[in-house]
XYZ file of C-alpha atoms in Angstrom:
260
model
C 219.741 -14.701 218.856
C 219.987 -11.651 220.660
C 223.282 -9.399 220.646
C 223.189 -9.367 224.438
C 223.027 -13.228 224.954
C 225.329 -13.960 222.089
C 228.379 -11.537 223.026
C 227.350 -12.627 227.048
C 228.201 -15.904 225.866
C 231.410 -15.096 224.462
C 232.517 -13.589 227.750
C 232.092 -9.940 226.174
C 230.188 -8.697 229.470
C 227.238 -8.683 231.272
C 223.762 -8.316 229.272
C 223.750 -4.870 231.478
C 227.328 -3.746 230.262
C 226.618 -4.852 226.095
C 223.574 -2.887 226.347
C 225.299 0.077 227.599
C 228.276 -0.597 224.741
C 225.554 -0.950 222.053
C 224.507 2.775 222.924
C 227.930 4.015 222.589
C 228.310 2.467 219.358
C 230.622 -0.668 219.998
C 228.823 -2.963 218.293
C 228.558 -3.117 214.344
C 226.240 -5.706 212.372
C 226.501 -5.862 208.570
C 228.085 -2.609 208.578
C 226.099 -0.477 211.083
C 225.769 0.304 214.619
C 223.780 -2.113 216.370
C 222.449 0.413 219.371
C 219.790 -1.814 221.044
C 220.931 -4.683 222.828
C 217.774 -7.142 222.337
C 218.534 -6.733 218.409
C 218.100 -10.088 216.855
C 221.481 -11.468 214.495
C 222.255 -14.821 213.033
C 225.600 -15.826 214.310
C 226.497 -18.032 211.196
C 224.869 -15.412 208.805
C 225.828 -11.701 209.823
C 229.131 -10.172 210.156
C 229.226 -8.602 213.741
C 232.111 -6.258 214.922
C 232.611 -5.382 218.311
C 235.011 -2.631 219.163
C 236.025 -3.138 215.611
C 236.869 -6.644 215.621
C 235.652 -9.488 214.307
C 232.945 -11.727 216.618
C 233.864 -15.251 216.004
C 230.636 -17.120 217.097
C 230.441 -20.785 218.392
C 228.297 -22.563 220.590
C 230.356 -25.501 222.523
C 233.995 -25.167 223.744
C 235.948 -28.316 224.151
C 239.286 -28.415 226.471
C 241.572 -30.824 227.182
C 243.283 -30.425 230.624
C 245.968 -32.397 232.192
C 244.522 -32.037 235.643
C 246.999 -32.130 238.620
C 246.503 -33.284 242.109
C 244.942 -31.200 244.457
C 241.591 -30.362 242.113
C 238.033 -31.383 242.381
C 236.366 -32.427 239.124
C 233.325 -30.179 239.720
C 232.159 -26.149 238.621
C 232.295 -25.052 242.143
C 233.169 -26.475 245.456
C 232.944 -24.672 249.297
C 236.316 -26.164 250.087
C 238.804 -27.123 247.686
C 239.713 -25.303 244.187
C 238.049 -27.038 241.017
C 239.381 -28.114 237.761
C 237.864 -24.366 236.390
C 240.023 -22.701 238.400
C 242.524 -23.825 236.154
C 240.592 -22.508 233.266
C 240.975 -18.658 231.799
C 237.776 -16.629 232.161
C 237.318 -16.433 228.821
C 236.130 -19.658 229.012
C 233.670 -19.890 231.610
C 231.161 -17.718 229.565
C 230.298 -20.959 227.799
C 229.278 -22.622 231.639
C 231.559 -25.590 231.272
C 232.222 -28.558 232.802
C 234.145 -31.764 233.043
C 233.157 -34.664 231.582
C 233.185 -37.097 234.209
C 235.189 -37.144 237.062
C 238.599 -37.812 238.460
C 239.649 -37.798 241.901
C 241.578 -35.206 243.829
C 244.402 -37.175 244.772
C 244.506 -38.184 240.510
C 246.309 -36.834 237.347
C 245.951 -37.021 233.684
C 243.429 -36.174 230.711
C 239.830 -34.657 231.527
C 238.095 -33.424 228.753
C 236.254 -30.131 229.864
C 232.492 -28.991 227.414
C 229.541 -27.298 227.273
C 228.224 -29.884 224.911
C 225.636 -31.919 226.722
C 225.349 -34.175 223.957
C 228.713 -35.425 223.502
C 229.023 -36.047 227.795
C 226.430 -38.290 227.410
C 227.964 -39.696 225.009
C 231.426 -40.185 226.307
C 229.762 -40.966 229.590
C 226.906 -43.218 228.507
C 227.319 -47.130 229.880
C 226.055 -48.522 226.830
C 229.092 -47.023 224.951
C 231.694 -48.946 226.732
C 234.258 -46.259 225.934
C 237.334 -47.254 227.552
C 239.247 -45.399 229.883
C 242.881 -45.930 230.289
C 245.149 -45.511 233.304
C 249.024 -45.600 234.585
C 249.678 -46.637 237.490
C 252.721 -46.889 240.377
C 251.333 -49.925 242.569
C 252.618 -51.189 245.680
C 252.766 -54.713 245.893
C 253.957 -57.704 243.308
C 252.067 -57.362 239.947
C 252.221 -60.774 237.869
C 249.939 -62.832 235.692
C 247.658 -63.595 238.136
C 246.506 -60.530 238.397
C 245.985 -59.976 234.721
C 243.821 -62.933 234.870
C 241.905 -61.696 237.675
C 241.369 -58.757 236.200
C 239.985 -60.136 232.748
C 237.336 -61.524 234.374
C 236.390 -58.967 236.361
C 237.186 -58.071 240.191
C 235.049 -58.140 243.203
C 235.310 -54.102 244.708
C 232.955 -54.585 247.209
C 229.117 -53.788 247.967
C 228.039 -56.754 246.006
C 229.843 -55.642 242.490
C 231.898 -57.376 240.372
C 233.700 -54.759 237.459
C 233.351 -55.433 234.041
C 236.318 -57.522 232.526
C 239.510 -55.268 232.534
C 242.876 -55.219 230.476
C 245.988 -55.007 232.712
C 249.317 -54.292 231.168
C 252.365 -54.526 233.232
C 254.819 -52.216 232.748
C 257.624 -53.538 235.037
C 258.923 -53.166 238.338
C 260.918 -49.965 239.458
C 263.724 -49.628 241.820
C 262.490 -47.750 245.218
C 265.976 -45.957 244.268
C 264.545 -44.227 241.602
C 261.953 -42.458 244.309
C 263.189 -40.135 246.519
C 263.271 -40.353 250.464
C 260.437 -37.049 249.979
C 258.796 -39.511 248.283
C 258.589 -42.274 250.000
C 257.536 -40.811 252.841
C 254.585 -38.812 250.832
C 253.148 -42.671 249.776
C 254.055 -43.928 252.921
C 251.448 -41.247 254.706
C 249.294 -41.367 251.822
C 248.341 -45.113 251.619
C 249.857 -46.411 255.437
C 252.016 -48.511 253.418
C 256.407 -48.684 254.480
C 257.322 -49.113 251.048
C 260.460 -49.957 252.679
C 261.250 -54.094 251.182
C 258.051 -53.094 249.211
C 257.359 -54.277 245.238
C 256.586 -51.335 243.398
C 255.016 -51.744 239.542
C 254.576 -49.700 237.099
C 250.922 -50.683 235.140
C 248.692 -49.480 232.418
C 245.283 -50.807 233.248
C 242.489 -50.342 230.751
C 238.696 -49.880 231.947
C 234.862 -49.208 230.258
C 233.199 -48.133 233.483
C 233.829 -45.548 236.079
C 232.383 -46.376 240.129
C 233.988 -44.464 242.924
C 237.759 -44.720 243.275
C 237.069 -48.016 241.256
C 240.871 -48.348 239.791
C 242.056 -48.449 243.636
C 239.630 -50.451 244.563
C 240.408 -52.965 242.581
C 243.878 -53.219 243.027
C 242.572 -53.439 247.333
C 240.841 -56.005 246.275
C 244.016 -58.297 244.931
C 246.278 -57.147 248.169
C 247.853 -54.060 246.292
C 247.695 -50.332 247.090
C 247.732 -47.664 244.326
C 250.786 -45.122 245.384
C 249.610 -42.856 242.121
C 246.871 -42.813 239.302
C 247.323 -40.544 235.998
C 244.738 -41.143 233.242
C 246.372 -41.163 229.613
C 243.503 -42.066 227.163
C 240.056 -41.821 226.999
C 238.549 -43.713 223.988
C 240.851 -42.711 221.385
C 241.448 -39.353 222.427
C 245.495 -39.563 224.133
C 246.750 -36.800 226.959
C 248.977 -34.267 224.467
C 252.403 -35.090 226.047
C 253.264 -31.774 225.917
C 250.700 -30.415 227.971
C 252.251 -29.847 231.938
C 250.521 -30.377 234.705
C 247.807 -27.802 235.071
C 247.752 -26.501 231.366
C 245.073 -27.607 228.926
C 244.457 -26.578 224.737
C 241.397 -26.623 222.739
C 240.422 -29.890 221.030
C 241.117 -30.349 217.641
C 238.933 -30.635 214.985
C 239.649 -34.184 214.426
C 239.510 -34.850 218.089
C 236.045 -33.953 218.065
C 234.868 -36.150 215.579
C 236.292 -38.810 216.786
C 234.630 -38.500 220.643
C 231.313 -37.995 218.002
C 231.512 -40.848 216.882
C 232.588 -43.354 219.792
């Protein structure tokens, strides 16, 4: 690989600006000054300093972001900020993007790569991976549902969803949400939650079609006041992550989304 191309992709500088730091001497390989840009190195084999310090090379970069509302799950949009915005610069040398998508209005875990192969992967329908939500619905949640949902619920345009697993969580007291609150969901969904049932739900699904998890709940007479994903496969949202900060994966973590 190229100096140039490998310390671009680090986020080192432009090919333009390397070149001109490999003539003033800034970058060492194996011990000695590397003054032509288009010199060839092996990351995994040669010891490359730049501005005396070490060059750790790697290829993919794997983030896990608790996305907030008010994002797009996209690299670049005309009108509304995207999930990189969140991300620090250092980052973006590797071109990377979310894996999947969740909507604006949503929260929760979004894995964010430049590995193409492991997005299929976690993306691919024949993998089934499962995708796992909480919920604050209005309307009354009971066994019914959780039987409709098992078999599968009819969204619309001719499709029925793939059996789902709905856990109810319980009801919560419209005390517990503020006036601000209410009248936030009240504008949002054109519901007065007012006399309203409001549940708290986990619900548990292997596909992803456009605002499906709302959908669905439309579909049974219920209206979703707010969606946060939690689990994707068997990788969990790090609790400890706020809303808008995001860490590396872990080793581990990895593997496992490998091998779904």
């Amino acid at each position: 690989m190229r100096i140039d191309k490998l310390l671009g992709n680090l986020g080192y500088g432009t090919r333009s600006e390397i070149k001109k730091l490999c003539k003033q001497g800034a970058v060492i390989v194996n011990g000695k000054e590397a003054k032509k840009a288009d010199q060839h190195v092996d990351p995994e084999e040669d010891e490359i300093l730049f501005n005396g310090e070490l060059v750790n090379y790697r290829e993919f970069v794997y983030l896990m972001l608790n996305k907030p509302a008010g994002y797009i799950s996209a690299t670049f949009d005309r009108n509304d900020a995207t999930v990189l915005d969140l991300i620090d610069e250092k980052y973006h040398a590797f071109e990377p993007a979310p894996v999947g998508r969740l909507d604006k209005d949503t929260e929760g875990l979004l894995i964010i790569t430049n590995d193409g192969k492991l997005t299929h992967r976690v993306l691919s329908p024949k993998k089934h991976i499962p995708k796992k939500y909480y919920a604050i619905v209005a309307g009354s949640v009971n066994s019914n549902d959780i039987k409709a949902f098992e078999k599968g619920i009819d969204i619309g345009e001719g499709y029925t969803t793939k059996p789902a697993s709905l856990e109810i969580i319980g009801q919560i007291d419209l005390d517990d949400i503020s006036d601000e609150e209410n009248q936030e969901k009240s504008e949002e969904t054109n519901i007065n939650l007012a006399g309203e049932d409001v549940y708290e739900i986990y619900l548990t699904i292997s596909e992803g079609k456009f605002h499906q998890v709302k959908r669905m709940f439309q579909s049974v007479g219920k209206e979703v006041l707010y969606l946060k994903r939690v689990q994707m496969g068997g990788l969990e949202l790090d609790e400890s992550l706020e809303l808008g900060e995001y860490r590396e994966l872990t080793d581990d973590e990895i593997k496992m989304l490998e091998e779904r």
